[in-house]
């Protein structure tokens, strides 16, 4: 990988994150049922990874690029951050979806008669778009800065959290009576969505240094929206509050160490 090939880098980095999701989703074929504690710990860990990545992999570089570009260090990242959060909020209100483990009356978005599996699939799609987008934008920023370590650390961190995340998607589906094959398909698909979002993010922003600070902030805002809107409430719903919180702290620490040590 070289910094000057962001689309290529984003594609292969998200192939890695998808393979990690694939491995996690494959747990549905193991001979045990989904354990709520395991799922809550996995979601808490993912939340910690995403929060740390939002700052060290996205907002901190955005602030540095703003200053080096002659802007106020806070302005483009802050504008992008709020825009990213509002964009995800718009998608969340618009697209019909249902989170795993929730009854049909908890479906969000506009009302529809779509099958439950399609609604679950759309929830997974909304959840993973920001992660893929963050990787793509980070590699596009690396093409401007000429340093590729930070996006590699980001992809590694997201890949690690995708392992339990794949299980957190496929195991509840299996627990709801969906076949093992379909549960596995939907679980791995959460990682496949990241490939598309990453390539699009890198393709759109390649060589665009002017918009890069706001774009990094946009990806961070989208990630934080998903964490606060979906992941944290879901990992607390099962009553394993302490376990989920400690897992979030561990995920946050791991991503911080990866970014500071490798970036």
CSV table of C-alpha atoms in Angstrom, one decimal:
chain,number,residue,atom,x,y,z
A,1,UNK,CA,0.0,0.0,0.0
A,2,UNK,CA,1.2,3.5,-0.8
A,3,UNK,CA,-0.6,6.8,0.3
A,4,UNK,CA,-1.1,7.9,-3.3
A,5,UNK,CA,-3.6,5.1,-4.0
A,6,UNK,CA,-6.5,5.8,-1.6
A,7,UNK,CA,-9.2,3.9,-3.4
A,8,UNK,CA,-7.0,0.8,-3.7
A,9,UNK,CA,-6.1,1.1,-0.1
A,10,UNK,CA,-9.7,1.6,1.1
A,11,UNK,CA,-10.8,-1.4,-0.9
A,12,UNK,CA,-8.3,-3.9,0.5
A,13,UNK,CA,-8.5,-2.5,4.0
A,14,UNK,CA,-12.3,-3.1,4.1
A,15,UNK,CA,-11.8,-6.6,2.5
A,16,UNK,CA,-9.8,-7.2,5.8
A,17,UNK,CA,-12.6,-5.7,8.0
A,18,UNK,CA,-15.2,-7.8,6.0
A,19,UNK,CA,-13.3,-11.0,6.6
A,20,UNK,CA,-13.3,-10.2,10.3
A,21,UNK,CA,-17.0,-9.8,10.2
A,22,UNK,CA,-17.3,-13.0,8.2
A,23,UNK,CA,-15.4,-14.9,11.0
A,24,UNK,CA,-17.6,-13.4,13.7
A,25,UNK,CA,-20.9,-14.2,11.8
A,26,UNK,CA,-19.6,-17.7,11.3
A,27,UNK,CA,-20.0,-18.3,15.1
A,28,UNK,CA,-23.7,-19.0,14.2
A,29,UNK,CA,-22.5,-22.4,13.1
A,30,UNK,CA,-21.0,-23.3,16.4
A,31,UNK,CA,-23.1,-25.5,18.7
A,32,UNK,CA,-24.2,-23.0,21.3
A,33,UNK,CA,-27.0,-20.4,21.6
A,34,UNK,CA,-26.5,-16.6,21.7
A,35,UNK,CA,-25.6,-15.5,25.2
A,36,UNK,CA,-26.9,-12.0,26.1
A,37,UNK,CA,-23.8,-11.2,28.1
A,38,UNK,CA,-21.6,-12.0,25.1
A,39,UNK,CA,-23.7,-9.8,22.8
A,40,UNK,CA,-23.7,-6.9,25.3
A,41,UNK,CA,-20.0,-7.1,25.8
A,42,UNK,CA,-19.4,-7.2,22.0
A,43,UNK,CA,-21.6,-4.2,21.4
A,44,UNK,CA,-19.9,-2.3,24.3
A,45,UNK,CA,-16.5,-3.1,22.9
A,46,UNK,CA,-17.5,-1.9,19.4
A,47,UNK,CA,-18.9,1.3,20.9
A,48,UNK,CA,-15.5,2.0,22.6
A,49,UNK,CA,-13.6,1.3,19.4
A,50,UNK,CA,-15.8,3.6,17.4
A,51,UNK,CA,-15.7,6.5,19.9
A,52,UNK,CA,-11.9,6.4,20.1
A,53,UNK,CA,-11.5,6.1,16.3
A,54,UNK,CA,-13.8,9.1,15.9
A,55,UNK,CA,-11.3,11.3,17.8
A,56,UNK,CA,-7.8,9.9,17.1
A,57,UNK,CA,-8.3,8.7,13.6
A,58,UNK,CA,-10.7,11.4,12.3
A,59,UNK,CA,-11.1,14.6,14.4
A,60,UNK,CA,-7.5,15.0,15.4
A,61,UNK,CA,-6.2,14.8,11.8
A,62,UNK,CA,-9.1,17.1,10.7
A,63,UNK,CA,-8.0,19.7,13.2
A,64,UNK,CA,-4.3,19.5,12.1
A,65,UNK,CA,-5.3,19.8,8.4
A,66,UNK,CA,-7.6,22.8,9.2
A,67,UNK,CA,-4.7,24.6,10.9
A,68,UNK,CA,-2.2,23.8,8.1
A,69,UNK,CA,-4.7,24.9,5.5
A,70,UNK,CA,-5.1,28.3,7.1
A,71,UNK,CA,-8.5,27.8,8.7
A,72,UNK,CA,-9.6,28.0,12.3
A,73,UNK,CA,-8.7,24.6,13.7
A,74,UNK,CA,-12.2,23.9,15.0
A,75,UNK,CA,-14.4,25.3,12.3
A,76,UNK,CA,-14.3,22.7,9.4
A,77,UNK,CA,-14.2,19.7,11.7
A,78,UNK,CA,-17.1,21.0,13.8
A,79,UNK,CA,-19.2,21.8,10.8
A,80,UNK,CA,-18.5,18.4,9.3
A,81,UNK,CA,-19.1,16.6,12.6
A,82,UNK,CA,-22.6,18.1,13.0
A,83,UNK,CA,-23.4,17.6,9.3
A,84,UNK,CA,-22.4,13.9,9.6
A,85,UNK,CA,-24.6,13.4,12.6
A,86,UNK,CA,-27.6,15.1,11.1
A,87,UNK,CA,-27.1,13.1,7.9
A,88,UNK,CA,-27.3,9.8,9.8
A,89,UNK,CA,-30.2,11.2,11.8
A,90,UNK,CA,-32.0,11.8,8.4
A,91,UNK,CA,-31.3,8.3,7.2
A,92,UNK,CA,-32.4,6.9,10.5
A,93,UNK,CA,-35.8,8.7,10.2
A,94,UNK,CA,-36.2,8.0,6.5
A,95,UNK,CA,-35.2,4.3,6.0
A,96,UNK,CA,-37.4,1.7,7.6
A,97,UNK,CA,-35.4,-0.7,9.7
A,98,UNK,CA,-35.5,-2.9,12.8
A,99,UNK,CA,-32.7,-3.6,15.2
A,100,UNK,CA,-32.0,-7.3,16.1
A,101,UNK,CA,-33.8,-8.4,19.2
A,102,UNK,CA,-36.5,-5.7,18.9
A,103,UNK,CA,-40.2,-6.5,18.4
A,104,UNK,CA,-41.8,-5.3,15.1
A,105,UNK,CA,-43.5,-2.4,16.8
A,106,UNK,CA,-40.1,-0.9,17.5
A,107,UNK,CA,-39.4,-0.5,13.7
A,108,UNK,CA,-38.0,2.9,12.8
A,109,UNK,CA,-38.3,5.0,9.6
A,110,UNK,CA,-41.4,5.3,7.5
A,111,UNK,CA,-44.1,2.7,8.0
A,112,UNK,CA,-44.0,-0.3,5.7
A,113,UNK,CA,-45.2,-3.8,5.3
A,114,UNK,CA,-41.7,-5.1,4.4
A,115,UNK,CA,-40.6,-8.5,5.8
A,116,UNK,CA,-38.8,-8.5,9.2
A,117,UNK,CA,-35.6,-9.8,7.6
A,118,UNK,CA,-35.4,-6.9,5.2
A,119,UNK,CA,-35.9,-4.4,8.0
A,120,UNK,CA,-33.1,-6.1,10.0
A,121,UNK,CA,-30.8,-5.9,6.9
A,122,UNK,CA,-31.5,-2.2,6.5
A,123,UNK,CA,-30.6,-1.6,10.2
A,124,UNK,CA,-27.3,-3.4,9.6
A,125,UNK,CA,-26.7,-1.2,6.5
A,126,UNK,CA,-27.3,2.1,8.4
A,127,UNK,CA,-25.0,0.9,11.2
A,128,UNK,CA,-22.0,0.1,9.0
A,129,UNK,CA,-22.0,2.9,6.5
A,130,UNK,CA,-20.2,5.3,8.8
A,131,UNK,CA,-17.5,2.7,9.6
A,132,UNK,CA,-16.7,2.1,5.9
A,133,UNK,CA,-16.9,5.8,5.2
A,134,UNK,CA,-14.5,6.6,7.9
A,135,UNK,CA,-11.9,4.2,6.5
A,136,UNK,CA,-12.3,5.6,3.0
A,137,UNK,CA,-12.0,9.2,4.1
A,138,UNK,CA,-9.0,8.4,6.3
A,139,UNK,CA,-7.2,6.9,3.3
A,140,UNK,CA,-8.1,9.9,1.2
A,141,UNK,CA,-6.7,12.2,3.9
A,142,UNK,CA,-3.5,10.0,4.0
A,143,UNK,CA,-3.1,10.7,0.2
A,144,UNK,CA,-2.9,14.4,1.1
A,145,UNK,CA,-0.6,14.0,4.1
A,146,UNK,CA,1.6,11.3,2.6
A,147,UNK,CA,1.4,9.2,5.8
A,148,UNK,CA,-0.6,5.9,5.7
A,149,UNK,CA,-0.1,4.6,9.3
A,150,UNK,CA,-3.2,6.3,10.8
A,151,UNK,CA,-5.8,4.8,8.4
A,152,UNK,CA,-4.1,1.4,8.7
A,153,UNK,CA,-4.6,1.7,12.5
A,154,UNK,CA,-8.2,2.7,12.0
A,155,UNK,CA,-8.8,-0.3,9.7
A,156,UNK,CA,-7.2,-2.6,12.1
A,157,UNK,CA,-9.3,-1.3,15.0
A,158,UNK,CA,-12.5,-1.5,13.1
A,159,UNK,CA,-11.6,-5.0,11.9
A,160,UNK,CA,-11.0,-6.2,15.5
A,161,UNK,CA,-14.4,-4.8,16.6
A,162,UNK,CA,-16.0,-6.4,13.5
A,163,UNK,CA,-15.3,-9.9,14.8
A,164,UNK,CA,-17.7,-9.6,17.8
A,165,UNK,CA,-20.0,-7.3,15.8
A,166,UNK,CA,-20.5,-10.0,13.1
A,167,UNK,CA,-21.5,-12.4,15.9
A,168,UNK,CA,-23.7,-9.7,17.5
A,169,UNK,CA,-25.7,-9.6,14.2
A,170,UNK,CA,-25.9,-13.2,13.3
A,171,UNK,CA,-26.5,-14.8,16.7
A,172,UNK,CA,-29.6,-12.8,17.7
A,173,UNK,CA,-31.1,-13.5,14.2
A,174,UNK,CA,-30.5,-17.2,14.8
A,175,UNK,CA,-32.1,-16.8,18.3
A,176,UNK,CA,-35.2,-15.4,16.6
A,177,UNK,CA,-35.6,-18.5,14.4
A,178,UNK,CA,-33.9,-17.4,11.3
A,179,UNK,CA,-31.9,-20.2,9.7
A,180,UNK,CA,-28.2,-20.5,10.3
A,181,UNK,CA,-27.4,-19.8,6.6
A,182,UNK,CA,-29.6,-16.7,6.5
A,183,UNK,CA,-28.2,-15.5,9.8
A,184,UNK,CA,-24.7,-15.9,8.6
A,185,UNK,CA,-25.5,-14.1,5.3
A,186,UNK,CA,-27.0,-11.1,7.1
A,187,UNK,CA,-24.1,-11.1,9.6
A,188,UNK,CA,-21.3,-11.0,7.0
A,189,UNK,CA,-23.3,-8.5,4.9
A,190,UNK,CA,-22.8,-5.9,7.6
A,191,UNK,CA,-19.1,-6.0,6.7
A,192,UNK,CA,-19.7,-6.0,3.0
A,193,UNK,CA,-21.5,-2.7,3.3
A,194,UNK,CA,-18.3,-1.1,4.6
A,195,UNK,CA,-16.4,-2.0,1.4
A,196,UNK,CA,-18.9,0.0,-0.7
A,197,UNK,CA,-18.9,3.0,1.7
A,198,UNK,CA,-15.1,3.1,1.9
A,199,UNK,CA,-14.5,3.0,-1.8
A,200,UNK,CA,-17.0,5.7,-2.4
A,201,UNK,CA,-15.6,7.9,0.3
A,202,UNK,CA,-12.0,7.5,-1.0
A,203,UNK,CA,-13.1,8.0,-4.6
A,204,UNK,CA,-15.1,11.2,-3.9
A,205,UNK,CA,-12.4,12.8,-1.7
A,206,UNK,CA,-9.2,11.7,-3.4
A,207,UNK,CA,-7.0,14.8,-4.0
A,208,UNK,CA,-9.5,17.1,-2.5
A,209,UNK,CA,-7.5,18.7,0.4
A,210,UNK,CA,-9.8,21.7,0.7
A,211,UNK,CA,-12.8,19.6,1.9
A,212,UNK,CA,-10.8,17.0,3.8
A,213,UNK,CA,-11.1,18.5,7.3
A,214,UNK,CA,-14.8,18.8,7.0
A,215,UNK,CA,-15.0,15.3,5.4
A,216,UNK,CA,-13.1,13.7,8.3
A,217,UNK,CA,-15.4,15.5,10.8
A,218,UNK,CA,-18.4,14.3,8.8
A,219,UNK,CA,-17.3,10.6,9.1
A,220,UNK,CA,-16.7,11.2,12.9
A,221,UNK,CA,-20.1,12.7,13.4
A,222,UNK,CA,-21.8,9.8,11.6
A,223,UNK,CA,-19.9,7.3,13.7
A,224,UNK,CA,-20.7,9.0,17.0
A,225,UNK,CA,-24.4,9.2,16.0
A,226,UNK,CA,-24.6,5.4,15.5
A,227,UNK,CA,-22.8,4.8,18.8
A,228,UNK,CA,-25.2,7.1,20.8
A,229,UNK,CA,-28.4,6.3,18.9
A,230,UNK,CA,-28.0,2.6,18.5
A,231,UNK,CA,-25.1,0.7,20.0
A,232,UNK,CA,-25.0,2.1,23.6
A,233,UNK,CA,-28.8,1.8,24.2
A,234,UNK,CA,-28.7,-1.7,22.7
A,235,UNK,CA,-25.8,-3.0,24.9
A,236,UNK,CA,-27.5,-1.6,28.0
A,237,UNK,CA,-31.0,-3.1,27.2
A,238,UNK,CA,-30.1,-6.6,28.5
A,239,UNK,CA,-29.3,-5.5,32.0
A,240,UNK,CA,-25.5,-6.2,31.7
A,241,UNK,CA,-24.7,-2.5,32.3
A,242,UNK,CA,-21.4,-3.0,34.1
A,243,UNK,CA,-20.1,-5.6,31.6
A,244,UNK,CA,-21.0,-3.5,28.6
A,245,UNK,CA,-19.4,-0.4,30.1
A,246,UNK,CA,-16.2,-2.1,31.0
A,247,UNK,CA,-16.1,-3.6,27.5
A,248,UNK,CA,-16.5,-0.1,26.0
A,249,UNK,CA,-13.6,1.1,28.1
A,250,UNK,CA,-11.5,-1.7,26.8
A,251,UNK,CA,-12.4,-1.1,23.2
A,252,UNK,CA,-11.7,2.7,23.7
A,253,UNK,CA,-8.3,1.9,25.2
A,254,UNK,CA,-7.4,-0.6,22.5
A,255,UNK,CA,-8.2,1.9,19.7
A,256,UNK,CA,-6.4,4.7,21.4
A,257,UNK,CA,-3.3,2.6,21.8
A,258,UNK,CA,-3.4,1.4,18.2
A,259,UNK,CA,-3.8,4.9,16.9
A,260,UNK,CA,-1.1,6.5,19.0
A,261,UNK,CA,1.4,3.6,18.7
A,262,UNK,CA,1.0,3.0,15.0
A,263,UNK,CA,-0.2,6.4,13.8
